[in-house]
Coordinates of C-alpha atoms in Angstrom, one line a residue:
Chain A
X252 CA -4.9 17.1 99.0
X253 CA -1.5 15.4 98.0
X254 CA -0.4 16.9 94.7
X255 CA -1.2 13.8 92.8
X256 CA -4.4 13.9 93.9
X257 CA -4.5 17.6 92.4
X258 CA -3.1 16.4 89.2
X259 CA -5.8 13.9 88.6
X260 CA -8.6 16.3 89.7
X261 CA -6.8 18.6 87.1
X262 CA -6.3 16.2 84.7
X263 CA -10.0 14.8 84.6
X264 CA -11.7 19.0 84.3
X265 CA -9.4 19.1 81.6
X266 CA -10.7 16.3 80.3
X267 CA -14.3 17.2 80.7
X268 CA -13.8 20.4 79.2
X269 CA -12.4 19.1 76.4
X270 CA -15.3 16.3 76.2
X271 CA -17.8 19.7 76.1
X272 CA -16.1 21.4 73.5
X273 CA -16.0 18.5 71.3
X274 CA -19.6 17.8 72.0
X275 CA -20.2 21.6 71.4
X276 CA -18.4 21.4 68.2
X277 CA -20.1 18.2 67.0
X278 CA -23.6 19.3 67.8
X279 CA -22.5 22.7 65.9
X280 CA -21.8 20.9 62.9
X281 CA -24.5 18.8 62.9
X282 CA -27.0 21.7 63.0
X283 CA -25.3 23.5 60.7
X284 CA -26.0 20.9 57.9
X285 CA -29.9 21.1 58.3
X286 CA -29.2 25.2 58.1
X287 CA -27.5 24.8 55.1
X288 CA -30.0 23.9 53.0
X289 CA -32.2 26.4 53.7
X290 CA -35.2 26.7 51.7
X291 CA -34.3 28.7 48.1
X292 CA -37.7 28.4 46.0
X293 CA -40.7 26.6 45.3
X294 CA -40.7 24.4 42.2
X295 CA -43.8 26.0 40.1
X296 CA -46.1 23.4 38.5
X297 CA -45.0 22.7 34.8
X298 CA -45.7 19.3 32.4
X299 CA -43.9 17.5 30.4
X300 CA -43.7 13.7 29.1
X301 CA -41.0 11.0 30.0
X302 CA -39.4 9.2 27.8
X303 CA -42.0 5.9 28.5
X304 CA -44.6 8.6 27.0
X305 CA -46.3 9.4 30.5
X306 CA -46.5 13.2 31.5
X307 CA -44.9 14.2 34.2
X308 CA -46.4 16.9 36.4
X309 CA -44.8 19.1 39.6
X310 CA -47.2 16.5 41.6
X311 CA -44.5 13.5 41.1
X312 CA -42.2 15.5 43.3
X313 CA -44.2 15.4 45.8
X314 CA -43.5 13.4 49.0
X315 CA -40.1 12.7 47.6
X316 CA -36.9 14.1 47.3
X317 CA -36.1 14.9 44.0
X318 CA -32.5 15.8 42.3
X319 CA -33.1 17.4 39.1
X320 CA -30.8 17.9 36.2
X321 CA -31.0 19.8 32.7
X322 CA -28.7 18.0 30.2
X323 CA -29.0 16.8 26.4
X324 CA -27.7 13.7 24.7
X325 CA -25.8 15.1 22.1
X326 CA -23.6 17.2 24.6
X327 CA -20.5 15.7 25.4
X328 CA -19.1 18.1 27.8
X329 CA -20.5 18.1 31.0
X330 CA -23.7 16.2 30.8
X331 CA -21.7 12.4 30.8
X332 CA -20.4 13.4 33.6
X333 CA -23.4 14.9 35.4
X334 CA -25.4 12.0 34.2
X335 CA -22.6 9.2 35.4
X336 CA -22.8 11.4 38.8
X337 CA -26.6 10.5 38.6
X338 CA -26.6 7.0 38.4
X339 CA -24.3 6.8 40.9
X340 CA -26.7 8.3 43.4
X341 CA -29.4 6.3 41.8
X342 CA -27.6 3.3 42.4
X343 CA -26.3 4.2 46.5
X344 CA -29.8 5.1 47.1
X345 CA -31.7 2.4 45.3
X346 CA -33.6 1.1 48.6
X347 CA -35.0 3.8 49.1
X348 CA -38.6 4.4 47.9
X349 CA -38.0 8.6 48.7
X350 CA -35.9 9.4 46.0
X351 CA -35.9 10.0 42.6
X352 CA -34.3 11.7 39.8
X353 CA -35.6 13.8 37.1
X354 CA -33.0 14.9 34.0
X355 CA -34.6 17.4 31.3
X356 CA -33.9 17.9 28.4
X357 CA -32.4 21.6 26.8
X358 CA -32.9 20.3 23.0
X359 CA -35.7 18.8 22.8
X360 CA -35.7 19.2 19.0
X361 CA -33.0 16.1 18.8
X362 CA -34.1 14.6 22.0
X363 CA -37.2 12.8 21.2
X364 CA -38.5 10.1 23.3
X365 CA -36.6 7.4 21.5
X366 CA -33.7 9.3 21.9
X367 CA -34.5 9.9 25.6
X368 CA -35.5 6.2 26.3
X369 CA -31.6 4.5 24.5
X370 CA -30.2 7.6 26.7
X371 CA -31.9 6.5 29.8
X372 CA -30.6 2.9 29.6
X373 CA -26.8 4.6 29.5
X374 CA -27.6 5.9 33.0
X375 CA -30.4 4.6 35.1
X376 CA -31.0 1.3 36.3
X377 CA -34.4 1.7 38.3
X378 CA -37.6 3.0 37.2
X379 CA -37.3 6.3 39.6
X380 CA -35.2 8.4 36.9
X381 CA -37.3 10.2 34.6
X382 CA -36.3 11.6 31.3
X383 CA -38.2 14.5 30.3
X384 CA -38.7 16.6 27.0
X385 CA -41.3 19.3 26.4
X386 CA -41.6 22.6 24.4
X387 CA -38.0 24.3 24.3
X388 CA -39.9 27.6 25.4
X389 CA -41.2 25.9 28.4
X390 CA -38.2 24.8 29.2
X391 CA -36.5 27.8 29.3
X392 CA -38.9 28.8 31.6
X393 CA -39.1 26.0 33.8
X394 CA -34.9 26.8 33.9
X395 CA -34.8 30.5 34.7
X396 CA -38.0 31.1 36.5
X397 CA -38.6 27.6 38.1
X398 CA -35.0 26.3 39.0
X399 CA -33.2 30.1 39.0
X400 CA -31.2 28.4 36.3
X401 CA -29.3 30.0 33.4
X402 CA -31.0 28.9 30.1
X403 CA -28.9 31.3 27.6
X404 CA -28.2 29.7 24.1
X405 CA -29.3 26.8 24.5
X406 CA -29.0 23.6 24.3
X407 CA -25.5 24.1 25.6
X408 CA -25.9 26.9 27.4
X409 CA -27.8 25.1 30.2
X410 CA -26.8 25.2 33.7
X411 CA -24.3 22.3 34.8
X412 CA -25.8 22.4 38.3
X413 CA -28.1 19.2 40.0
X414 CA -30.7 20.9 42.2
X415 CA -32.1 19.3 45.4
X416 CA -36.1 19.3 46.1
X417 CA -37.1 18.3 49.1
X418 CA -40.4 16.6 49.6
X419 CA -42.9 19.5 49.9
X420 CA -41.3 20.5 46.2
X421 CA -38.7 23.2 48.0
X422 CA -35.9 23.7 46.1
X423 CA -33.1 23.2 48.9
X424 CA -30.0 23.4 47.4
X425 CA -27.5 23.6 44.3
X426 CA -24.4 21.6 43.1
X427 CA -22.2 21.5 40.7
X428 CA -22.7 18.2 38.9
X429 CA -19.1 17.2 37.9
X430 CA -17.3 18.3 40.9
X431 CA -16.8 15.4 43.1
X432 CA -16.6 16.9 46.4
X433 CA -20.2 18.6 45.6
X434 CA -21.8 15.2 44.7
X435 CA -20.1 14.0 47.8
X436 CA -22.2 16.8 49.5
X437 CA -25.5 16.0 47.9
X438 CA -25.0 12.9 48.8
X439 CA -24.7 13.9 52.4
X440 CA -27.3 16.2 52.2
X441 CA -29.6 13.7 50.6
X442 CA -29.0 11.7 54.2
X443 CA -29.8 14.4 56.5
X444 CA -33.1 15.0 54.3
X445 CA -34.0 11.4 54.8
X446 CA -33.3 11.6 58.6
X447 CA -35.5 14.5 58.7
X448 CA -38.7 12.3 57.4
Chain B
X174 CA 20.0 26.2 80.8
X175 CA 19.5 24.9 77.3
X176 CA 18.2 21.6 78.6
X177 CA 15.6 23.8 80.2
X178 CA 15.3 25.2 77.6
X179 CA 14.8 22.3 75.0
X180 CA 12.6 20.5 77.6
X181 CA 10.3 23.3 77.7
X182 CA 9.9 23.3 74.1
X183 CA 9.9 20.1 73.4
X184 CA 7.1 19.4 76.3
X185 CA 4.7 22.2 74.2
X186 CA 5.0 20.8 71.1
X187 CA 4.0 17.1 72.5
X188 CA 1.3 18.6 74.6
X189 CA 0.0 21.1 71.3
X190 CA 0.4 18.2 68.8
X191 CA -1.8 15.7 71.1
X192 CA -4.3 18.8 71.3
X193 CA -3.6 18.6 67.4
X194 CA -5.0 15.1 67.5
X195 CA -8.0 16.0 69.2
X196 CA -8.8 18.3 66.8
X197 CA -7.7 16.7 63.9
X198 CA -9.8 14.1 65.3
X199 CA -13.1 16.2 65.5
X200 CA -12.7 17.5 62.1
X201 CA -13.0 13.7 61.0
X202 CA -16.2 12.8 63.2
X203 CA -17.9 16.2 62.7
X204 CA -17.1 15.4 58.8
X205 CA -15.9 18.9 58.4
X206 CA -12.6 18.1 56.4
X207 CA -14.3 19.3 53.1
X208 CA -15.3 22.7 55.1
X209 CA -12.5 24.2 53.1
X210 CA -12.4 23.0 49.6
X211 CA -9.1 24.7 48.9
X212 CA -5.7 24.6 50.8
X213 CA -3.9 26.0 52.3
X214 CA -6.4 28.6 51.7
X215 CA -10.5 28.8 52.9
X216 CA -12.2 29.3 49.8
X217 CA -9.3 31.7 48.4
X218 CA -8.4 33.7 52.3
X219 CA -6.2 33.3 54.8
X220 CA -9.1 33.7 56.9
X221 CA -11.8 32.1 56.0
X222 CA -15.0 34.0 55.2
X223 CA -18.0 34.2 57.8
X224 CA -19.8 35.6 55.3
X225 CA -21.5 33.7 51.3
X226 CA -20.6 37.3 49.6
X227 CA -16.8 36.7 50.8
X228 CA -16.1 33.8 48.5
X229 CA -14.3 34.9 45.3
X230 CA -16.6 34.0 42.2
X231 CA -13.9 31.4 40.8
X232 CA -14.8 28.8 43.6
X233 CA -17.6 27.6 43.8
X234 CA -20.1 28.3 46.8
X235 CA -22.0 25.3 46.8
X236 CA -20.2 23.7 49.5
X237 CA -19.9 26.6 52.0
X238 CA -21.0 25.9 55.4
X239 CA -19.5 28.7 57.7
X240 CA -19.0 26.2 60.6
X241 CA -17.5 23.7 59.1
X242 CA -15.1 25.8 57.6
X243 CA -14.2 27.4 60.6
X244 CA -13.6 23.8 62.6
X245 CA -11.2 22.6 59.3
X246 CA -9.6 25.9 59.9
X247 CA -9.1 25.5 63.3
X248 CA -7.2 22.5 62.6
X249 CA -5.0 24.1 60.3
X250 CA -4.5 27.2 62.3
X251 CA -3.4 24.7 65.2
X252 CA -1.2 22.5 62.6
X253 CA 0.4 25.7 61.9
X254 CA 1.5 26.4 65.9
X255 CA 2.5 23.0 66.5
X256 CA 4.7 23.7 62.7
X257 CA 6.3 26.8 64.7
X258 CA 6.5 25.3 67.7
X259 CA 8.8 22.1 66.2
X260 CA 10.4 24.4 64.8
X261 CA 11.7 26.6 67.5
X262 CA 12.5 23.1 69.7
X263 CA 14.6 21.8 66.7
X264 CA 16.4 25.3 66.1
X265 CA 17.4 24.5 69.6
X266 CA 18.0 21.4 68.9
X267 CA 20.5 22.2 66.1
X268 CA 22.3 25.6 68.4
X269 CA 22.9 23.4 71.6
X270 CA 22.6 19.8 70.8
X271 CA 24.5 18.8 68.0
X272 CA 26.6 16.4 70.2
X273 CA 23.4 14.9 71.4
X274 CA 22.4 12.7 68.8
X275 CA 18.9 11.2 70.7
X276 CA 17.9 14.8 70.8
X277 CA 19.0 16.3 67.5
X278 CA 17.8 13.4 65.4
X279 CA 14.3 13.5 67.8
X280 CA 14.2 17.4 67.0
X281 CA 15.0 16.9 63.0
X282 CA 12.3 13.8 62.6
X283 CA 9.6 15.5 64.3
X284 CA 9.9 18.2 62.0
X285 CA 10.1 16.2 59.4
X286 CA 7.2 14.4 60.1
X287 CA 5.0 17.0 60.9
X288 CA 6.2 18.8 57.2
X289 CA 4.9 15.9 56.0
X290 CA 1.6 15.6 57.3
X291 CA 0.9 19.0 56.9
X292 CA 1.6 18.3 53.2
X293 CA -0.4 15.5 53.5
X294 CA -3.2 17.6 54.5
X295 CA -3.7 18.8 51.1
X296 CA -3.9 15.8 49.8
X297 CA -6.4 14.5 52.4
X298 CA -8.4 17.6 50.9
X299 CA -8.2 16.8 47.4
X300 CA -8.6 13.8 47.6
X301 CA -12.0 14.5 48.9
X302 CA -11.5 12.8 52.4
X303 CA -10.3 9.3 50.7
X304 CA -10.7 7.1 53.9
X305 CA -7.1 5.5 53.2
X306 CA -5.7 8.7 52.9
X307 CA -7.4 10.3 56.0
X308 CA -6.2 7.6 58.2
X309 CA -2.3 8.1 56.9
X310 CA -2.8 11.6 58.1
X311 CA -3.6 10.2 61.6
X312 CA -0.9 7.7 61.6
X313 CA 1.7 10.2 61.1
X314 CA 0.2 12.1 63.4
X315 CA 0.8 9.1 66.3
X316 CA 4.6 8.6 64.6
X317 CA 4.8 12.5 65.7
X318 CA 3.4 12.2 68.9
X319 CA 5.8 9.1 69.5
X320 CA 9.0 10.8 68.6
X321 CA 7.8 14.5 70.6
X322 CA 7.5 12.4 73.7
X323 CA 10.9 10.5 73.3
X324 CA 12.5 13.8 73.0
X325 CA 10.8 15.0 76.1
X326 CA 11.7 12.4 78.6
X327 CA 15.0 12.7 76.7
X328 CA 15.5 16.1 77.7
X329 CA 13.7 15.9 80.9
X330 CA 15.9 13.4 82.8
X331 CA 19.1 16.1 81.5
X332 CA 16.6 18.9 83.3
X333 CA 16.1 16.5 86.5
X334 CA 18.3 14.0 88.3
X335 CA 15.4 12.7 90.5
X336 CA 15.0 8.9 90.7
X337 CA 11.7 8.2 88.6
X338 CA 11.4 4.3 89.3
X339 CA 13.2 1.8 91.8
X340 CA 12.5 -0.8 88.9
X341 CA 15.8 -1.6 86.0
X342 CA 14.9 -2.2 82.7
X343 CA 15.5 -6.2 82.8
X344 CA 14.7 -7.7 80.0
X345 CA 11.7 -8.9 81.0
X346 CA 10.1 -5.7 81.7
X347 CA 12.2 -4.9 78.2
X348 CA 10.4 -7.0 76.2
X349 CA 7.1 -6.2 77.9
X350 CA 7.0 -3.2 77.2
X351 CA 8.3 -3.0 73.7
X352 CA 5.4 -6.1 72.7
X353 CA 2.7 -3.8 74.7
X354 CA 3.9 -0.8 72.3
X355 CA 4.5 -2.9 69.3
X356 CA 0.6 -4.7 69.8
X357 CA -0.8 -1.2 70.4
X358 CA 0.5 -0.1 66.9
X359 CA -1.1 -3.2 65.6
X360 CA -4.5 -2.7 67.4
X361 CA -4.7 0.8 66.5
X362 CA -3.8 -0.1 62.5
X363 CA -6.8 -2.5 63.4
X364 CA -9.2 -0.2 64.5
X365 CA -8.3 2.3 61.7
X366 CA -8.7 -0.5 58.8
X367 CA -12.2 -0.8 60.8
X368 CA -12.8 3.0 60.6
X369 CA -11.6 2.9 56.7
X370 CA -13.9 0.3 55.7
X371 CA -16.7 1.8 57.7
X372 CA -16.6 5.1 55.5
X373 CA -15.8 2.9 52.7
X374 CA -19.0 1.2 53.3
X375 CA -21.0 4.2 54.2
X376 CA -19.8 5.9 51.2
X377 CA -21.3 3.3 48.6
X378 CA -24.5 2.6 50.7
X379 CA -25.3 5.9 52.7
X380 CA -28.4 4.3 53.7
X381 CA -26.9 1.8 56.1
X382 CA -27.5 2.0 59.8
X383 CA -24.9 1.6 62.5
X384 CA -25.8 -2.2 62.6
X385 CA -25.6 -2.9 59.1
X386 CA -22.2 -1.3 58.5
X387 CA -20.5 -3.5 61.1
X388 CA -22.4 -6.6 59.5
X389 CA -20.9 -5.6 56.4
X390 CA -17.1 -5.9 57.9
X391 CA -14.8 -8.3 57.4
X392 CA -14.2 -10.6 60.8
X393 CA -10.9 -9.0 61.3
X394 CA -13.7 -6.4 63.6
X395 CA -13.6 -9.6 66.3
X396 CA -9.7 -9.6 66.3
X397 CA -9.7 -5.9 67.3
X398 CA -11.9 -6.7 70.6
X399 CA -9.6 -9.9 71.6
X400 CA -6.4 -7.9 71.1
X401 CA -8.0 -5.4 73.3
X402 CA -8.4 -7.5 75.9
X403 CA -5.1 -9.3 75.2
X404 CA -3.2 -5.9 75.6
X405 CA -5.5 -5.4 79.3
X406 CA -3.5 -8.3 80.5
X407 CA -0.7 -7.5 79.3
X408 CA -1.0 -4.2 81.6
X409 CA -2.2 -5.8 84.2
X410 CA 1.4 -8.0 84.0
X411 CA 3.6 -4.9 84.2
X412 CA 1.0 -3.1 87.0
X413 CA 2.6 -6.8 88.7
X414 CA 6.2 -6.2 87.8
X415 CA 5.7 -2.6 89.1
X416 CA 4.2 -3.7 92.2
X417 CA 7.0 -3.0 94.5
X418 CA 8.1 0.0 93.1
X419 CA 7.3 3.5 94.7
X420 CA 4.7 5.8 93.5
X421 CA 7.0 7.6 91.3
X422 CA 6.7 8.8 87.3
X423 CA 7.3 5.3 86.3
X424 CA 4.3 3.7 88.9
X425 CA 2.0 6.4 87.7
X426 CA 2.6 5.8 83.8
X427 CA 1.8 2.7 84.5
X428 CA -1.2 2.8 86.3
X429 CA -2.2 5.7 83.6
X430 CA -1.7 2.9 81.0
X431 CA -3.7 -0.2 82.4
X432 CA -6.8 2.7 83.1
X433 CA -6.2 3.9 79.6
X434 CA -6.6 0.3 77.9
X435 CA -9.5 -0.8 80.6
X436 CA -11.3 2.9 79.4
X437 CA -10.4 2.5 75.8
X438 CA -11.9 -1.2 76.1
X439 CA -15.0 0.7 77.4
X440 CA -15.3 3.1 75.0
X441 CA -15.5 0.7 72.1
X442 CA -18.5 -1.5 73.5
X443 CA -20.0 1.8 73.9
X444 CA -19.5 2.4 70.3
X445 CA -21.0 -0.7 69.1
X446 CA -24.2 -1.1 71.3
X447 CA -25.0 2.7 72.5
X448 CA -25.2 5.8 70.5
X449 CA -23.3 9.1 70.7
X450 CA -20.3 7.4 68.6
X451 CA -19.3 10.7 67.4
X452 CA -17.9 11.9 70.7
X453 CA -17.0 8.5 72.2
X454 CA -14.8 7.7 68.6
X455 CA -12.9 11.0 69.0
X456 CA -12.1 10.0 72.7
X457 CA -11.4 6.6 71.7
X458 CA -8.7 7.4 68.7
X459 CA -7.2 10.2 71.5
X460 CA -7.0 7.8 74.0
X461 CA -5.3 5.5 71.6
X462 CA -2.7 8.3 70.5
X463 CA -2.5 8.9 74.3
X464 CA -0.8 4.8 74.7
X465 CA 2.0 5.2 72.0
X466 CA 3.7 8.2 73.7
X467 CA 3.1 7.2 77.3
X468 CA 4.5 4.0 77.0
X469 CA 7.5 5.1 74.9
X470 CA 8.1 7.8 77.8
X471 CA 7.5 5.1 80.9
X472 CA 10.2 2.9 78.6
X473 CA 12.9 6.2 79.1
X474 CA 11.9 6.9 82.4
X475 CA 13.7 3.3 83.7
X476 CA 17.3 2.7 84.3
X477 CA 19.4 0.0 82.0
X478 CA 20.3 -2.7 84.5
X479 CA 24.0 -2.9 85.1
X480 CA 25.4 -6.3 83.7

């Protein structure tokens, strides 16, 4: 074999190998985004009514994905910002049918459903956002035993973190609402759900 | 001795920093580049942790995938070599060749620009993967790549007095090669204003399929495929002027660069009507980075013609 031959041959394993380990790496990543969002919890049943008046049940999240916030209107830290992260998603994902979004409230005192329902206009532009009050106590308990969220002192002290349900009402995964990079995430994650049917 | 030397060097750091691209290229289609949400650390360590209990309590552990950390990393770690590895050429560089102005100032600018784009890197990660900014990134990278081979051939006709080509750089072949270098850099801006809007797009409407996204580009998509094929005939031209030259380094670049531009041409109607565009992307934005330094280096590898 002349040496240019040998070159080329050489040239084209190296090639090949390279084509493999980028193949390897790609299919590596992609696998390791389904891993991520391992299941955490189940979401336990619990009731409480929307800001239209309707009660909302644990059955609504089922056969959807569901991300799920606990905010209040007075609060002017986070919970703009978690909220304007909200209808953002709502608004990228808005042909999809699989998807909705459920925001409860952690002062439920203030929040009444009139409250809820000139809050809900601020945010959501589709009727798959639901804003939900119910007893503070069963709140707290929906919070720390349902979500594995911190309820302390509330309202304030509720958790600044969006959670991800899948469609069998699995709690899949955690993000900070007003960090950019973890919306960018959810969003992502929100994708390979959908791709998983 | 020290042209051996700076050849040497400067031959790793083009071959390392087109590896560089590769990777740098796989971080982008594997959509690792948040896997480290801090830099120039991995969630606060110089290594990054394998392990959820690793990560220090004030970042946050949300985003923590251990893979794609480790593939971000990998491009750092390798950004890091090719750093050392620009460095020790231009310390050469500055010890042996300060008379040599092609090879100092191809020695100093590298390092420059690879400075840069590691800087750059940062910003690419807080930024949180801006499309605009991840394509500057790559762009440098290819202005790298362009001046690392330039200071190779450089230094490798000093290192070796064999004839490369029977063919003088006339002006025609001149001119040629400069618009087939100059219409690459336009065809790959092209194809990276494509990629840009694409993730753009995506972003905004993550529900899109592959055919909807490039129904949602601007025609400019069209003008990428007919330069394409405008710069395959424009190789096929020099293969001509080549034609009577022997099979020496010159010949072969050429050759290399028709098959390139014929494979790239391949690669991206494989993109648009087949699947697997992860790996055929990366291959075709390697390939591309592949055309600016081979045809700067086929350009050095000819002889001015005496007038």
């Amino acid at each position: 074999m002349s040496s240019l031959n040998k070159k080329l041959v050489l040239a084209f394993l190296f090639i090949f190998m390279l084509g493999s380990f980028g193949f390897f790496v790609i299919d590596k990543a992609t696998k390791s985004r389904i891993d991520n969002i391992g299941i955490i919890g189940q979401v336990p049943s619990f009731s409480l009514t929307n800001f239209d008046g309707s009660i909302i049940t644990e059955k609504q999240l089922d056969n959807r994905i569901s991300i799920v916030s606990f905010i209040f209107t007075q609060c002017e830290g986070a919970c703009p910002i978690m909220s304007e992260n909200m209808s953002i998603l709502q608004e990228r994902f808005a042909s999809s049918n699989d998807i909705q979004f459920l925001s409860i409230t952690t002062d439920p005192d203030y929040d009444t459903l009139e409250v809820l329902n000139d809050y809900s206009s601020n945010y959501s532009n589709k009727n798959n956002w639901y804003f939900l009050r119910g007893n503070i106590i069963d709140v707290i308990e929906l919070s720390e035993k349902g979500f594995f969220l911190s309820a302390a002192l509330l309202p304030a002290g509720h958790s600044t973190r969006l959670v991800l349900v899948d469609k069998q009402l699995n709690i899949r995964k955690y993000y900070e609402g007003t960090i950019e990079s973890n919306i960018f995430e959810l969003q992502s994650d929100i994708v390979t759900l959908l791709n998983q049917g | 001795m020290a042209n051996k030397l700076f050849f040497r060097s400067a031959l790793i750091s083009t071959i390392l920093s087109y590896l560089l691209i590769f990777v740098g290229g796989l971080v982008r289609v594997s959509g690792s580049g948040l896997g480290c949400p801090d830099w120039p650390k991995c969630f606060g360590r110089w290594i990054p942790p394998t392990n959820i209990d690793q990560i220090p309590a004030h970042i946050d552990p949300t985003a923590f995938n251990i893979v794609l950390a480790w593939i971000e990393y990998g491009n750092r770690m390798l950004g890091i070599i090719v750093g050392l590895s620009i460095i020790v050429m231009t310390v050469i560089a500055v010890l042996y060749f300060r008379n040599n102005s092609k090879i100092l100032y191809s020695a100093l600018s590298s390092l420059f620009l690879v400075g840069t784009n590691g800087g750059l890197g940062a910003i690419v990660v807080s930024s949180v993967l801006n499309p605009f900014i991840v394509s500057i990134h790559m762009i440098l990278a290819l202005f790298l790549v362009s001046v690392l081979s330039y200071g190779t051939i450089v230094s490798y006709k000093l290192v070796n007095s064999v004839k490369l080509s029977n063919i003088l750089l006339s002006k025609k072949i001149s001119i040629s090669l400069i618009a087939l270098w100059g219409l690459i850099v336009i065809e790959i801006l092209l194809g990276t204003g494509i990629r840009t809007n694409i993730e753009l797009i995506a972003i905004d409407n993550p529900l899109f399929s592959k055919g909807e996204l490039l129904d949602a580009l601007n025609s400019y998509k069209y003008l990428h495929s007919v330069l394409g094929f405008s710069l395959l005939f424009l190789s096929m031209y020099l293969c001509y002027l080549f034609k009577n030259d022997f099979l020496g380094l010159s010949k072969q670049l050429v050759y290399f660069i028709f098959g390139m531009i014929l494979f790239q041409i391949f690669l991206g109607e494989l993109m648009i009507f087949f699947e697997l565009p992860q790996l055929t992307r990366l291959f075709h934005t390697w390939g591309s980075s592949w055309l600016v330094g081979i045809i700067i280096i086929l350009y050095n590898t000819l002889q001015y013609e005496q007038s």
